[in-house]
Amino acid sequence: MPKQKTNRSAAKRFRRTASGKLKRHHAFARHILTKKGRKRKRQLRRGTMTTAADAGRVRAMMPYAAARS
């Protein structure tokens, strides 16, 4: 059985937590920031978890992503 390939774009965007969940960054935080409120920009800096609906697709793209300790 040949080795599977990791989708490199997904590997750069997602991280596996110690419990196996997937972390991601928020979108809409790069430009056109003048019309966004201070609170909204501050909250966009924090990461969040990937939803359960998307987690399966992300896991398929990263078959060897081990949980980091």
PDB file of C-alpha atoms in Angstrom:
ATOM      1  CA  MET A   1       0.000   0.000   0.000  1.00  0.00           C
ATOM      2  CA  PRO A   2       1.616   3.327  -0.982  1.00  0.00           C
ATOM      3  CA  LYS A   3       1.850   6.147   1.480  1.00  0.00           C
ATOM      4  CA  GLN A   4      -0.857   8.802   1.406  1.00  0.00           C
ATOM      5  CA  LYS A   5       0.024  12.409   0.751  1.00  0.00           C
ATOM      6  CA  THR A   6      -0.761  15.201   3.162  1.00  0.00           C
ATOM      7  CA  ASN A   7      -2.483  18.193   1.612  1.00  0.00           C
ATOM      8  CA  ARG A   8       0.152  20.851   2.321  1.00  0.00           C
ATOM      9  CA  SER A   9      -2.278  23.774   2.242  1.00  0.00           C
ATOM     10  CA  ALA A  10      -4.384  22.102   4.949  1.00  0.00           C
ATOM     11  CA  ALA A  11      -1.294  21.290   7.012  1.00  0.00           C
ATOM     12  CA  LYS A  12      -0.387  24.978   7.089  1.00  0.00           C
ATOM     13  CA  ARG A  13      -3.892  26.081   8.109  1.00  0.00           C
ATOM     14  CA  PHE A  14      -4.879  23.533  10.754  1.00  0.00           C
ATOM     15  CA  ARG A  15      -3.254  22.082  13.881  1.00  0.00           C
ATOM     16  CA  ARG A  16      -4.309  19.016  15.840  1.00  0.00           C
ATOM     17  CA  THR A  17      -4.723  19.544  19.597  1.00  0.00           C
ATOM     18  CA  ALA A  18      -3.666  17.028  22.238  1.00  0.00           C
ATOM     19  CA  SER A  19      -7.239  15.770  22.481  1.00  0.00           C
ATOM     20  CA  GLY A  20      -7.439  15.284  18.691  1.00  0.00           C
ATOM     21  CA  LYS A  21      -9.564  18.312  17.824  1.00  0.00           C
ATOM     22  CA  LEU A  22      -8.569  20.661  15.014  1.00  0.00           C
ATOM     23  CA  LYS A  23      -7.606  24.287  15.587  1.00  0.00           C
ATOM     24  CA  ARG A  24      -7.917  26.970  12.922  1.00  0.00           C
ATOM     25  CA  HIS A  25      -7.564  30.720  12.534  1.00  0.00           C
ATOM     26  CA  HIS A  26     -10.397  33.120  11.823  1.00  0.00           C
ATOM     27  CA  ALA A  27     -11.033  34.522   8.363  1.00  0.00           C
ATOM     28  CA  PHE A  28     -11.618  38.220   7.572  1.00  0.00           C
ATOM     29  CA  ALA A  29      -8.722  39.490   9.708  1.00  0.00           C
ATOM     30  CA  ARG A  30      -6.216  40.542   7.019  1.00  0.00           C
ATOM     31  CA  HIS A  31      -7.416  43.704   5.290  1.00  0.00           C
ATOM     32  CA  ILE A  32     -10.303  46.192   5.158  1.00  0.00           C
ATOM     33  CA  LEU A  33     -10.027  46.471   8.919  1.00  0.00           C
ATOM     34  CA  THR A  34     -11.127  50.100   9.238  1.00  0.00           C
ATOM     35  CA  LYS A  35     -14.835  49.268   9.078  1.00  0.00           C
ATOM     36  CA  LYS A  36     -14.552  46.443  11.620  1.00  0.00           C
ATOM     37  CA  GLY A  37     -14.969  47.223  15.287  1.00  0.00           C
ATOM     38  CA  ARG A  38     -12.186  46.999  17.825  1.00  0.00           C
ATOM     39  CA  LYS A  39     -13.826  44.110  19.668  1.00  0.00           C
ATOM     40  CA  ARG A  40     -14.384  42.161  16.448  1.00  0.00           C
ATOM     41  CA  LYS A  41     -10.753  42.566  15.333  1.00  0.00           C
ATOM     42  CA  ARG A  42      -9.501  41.519  18.747  1.00  0.00           C
ATOM     43  CA  GLN A  43     -11.644  38.377  18.710  1.00  0.00           C
ATOM     44  CA  LEU A  44     -10.522  37.487  15.184  1.00  0.00           C
ATOM     45  CA  ARG A  45      -6.922  37.238  16.429  1.00  0.00           C
ATOM     46  CA  ARG A  46      -7.786  34.231  18.581  1.00  0.00           C
ATOM     47  CA  GLY A  47      -7.981  30.784  17.097  1.00  0.00           C
ATOM     48  CA  THR A  48     -11.025  28.548  17.250  1.00  0.00           C
ATOM     49  CA  MET A  49     -11.957  24.918  16.735  1.00  0.00           C
ATOM     50  CA  THR A  50     -13.031  23.497  13.389  1.00  0.00           C
ATOM     51  CA  THR A  51     -16.707  22.539  13.275  1.00  0.00           C
ATOM     52  CA  ALA A  52     -17.667  18.865  13.320  1.00  0.00           C
ATOM     53  CA  ALA A  53     -19.090  19.194   9.797  1.00  0.00           C
ATOM     54  CA  ASP A  54     -15.689  20.247   8.414  1.00  0.00           C
ATOM     55  CA  ALA A  55     -13.449  18.175  10.685  1.00  0.00           C
ATOM     56  CA  GLY A  56     -13.891  14.990   8.678  1.00  0.00           C
ATOM     57  CA  ARG A  57     -12.774  16.651   5.458  1.00  0.00           C
ATOM     58  CA  VAL A  58      -9.754  18.204   7.155  1.00  0.00           C
ATOM     59  CA  ARG A  59      -8.741  14.887   8.736  1.00  0.00           C
ATOM     60  CA  ALA A  60      -8.909  13.235   5.304  1.00  0.00           C
ATOM     61  CA  MET A  61      -6.509  15.850   3.959  1.00  0.00           C
ATOM     62  CA  MET A  62      -4.053  15.273   6.841  1.00  0.00           C
ATOM     63  CA  PRO A  63      -3.873  11.482   7.363  1.00  0.00           C
ATOM     64  CA  TYR A  64      -0.675  11.574   9.439  1.00  0.00           C
ATOM     65  CA  ALA A  65      -1.344  14.614  11.625  1.00  0.00           C
ATOM     66  CA  ALA A  66      -0.394  13.399  15.066  1.00  0.00           C
ATOM     67  CA  ALA A  67      -1.659  15.053  18.198  1.00  0.00           C
ATOM     68  CA  ARG A  68       1.003  17.403  19.459  1.00  0.00           C
ATOM     69  CA  SER A  69       2.056  16.981  23.040  1.00  0.00           C
TER      70      SER A  69
END
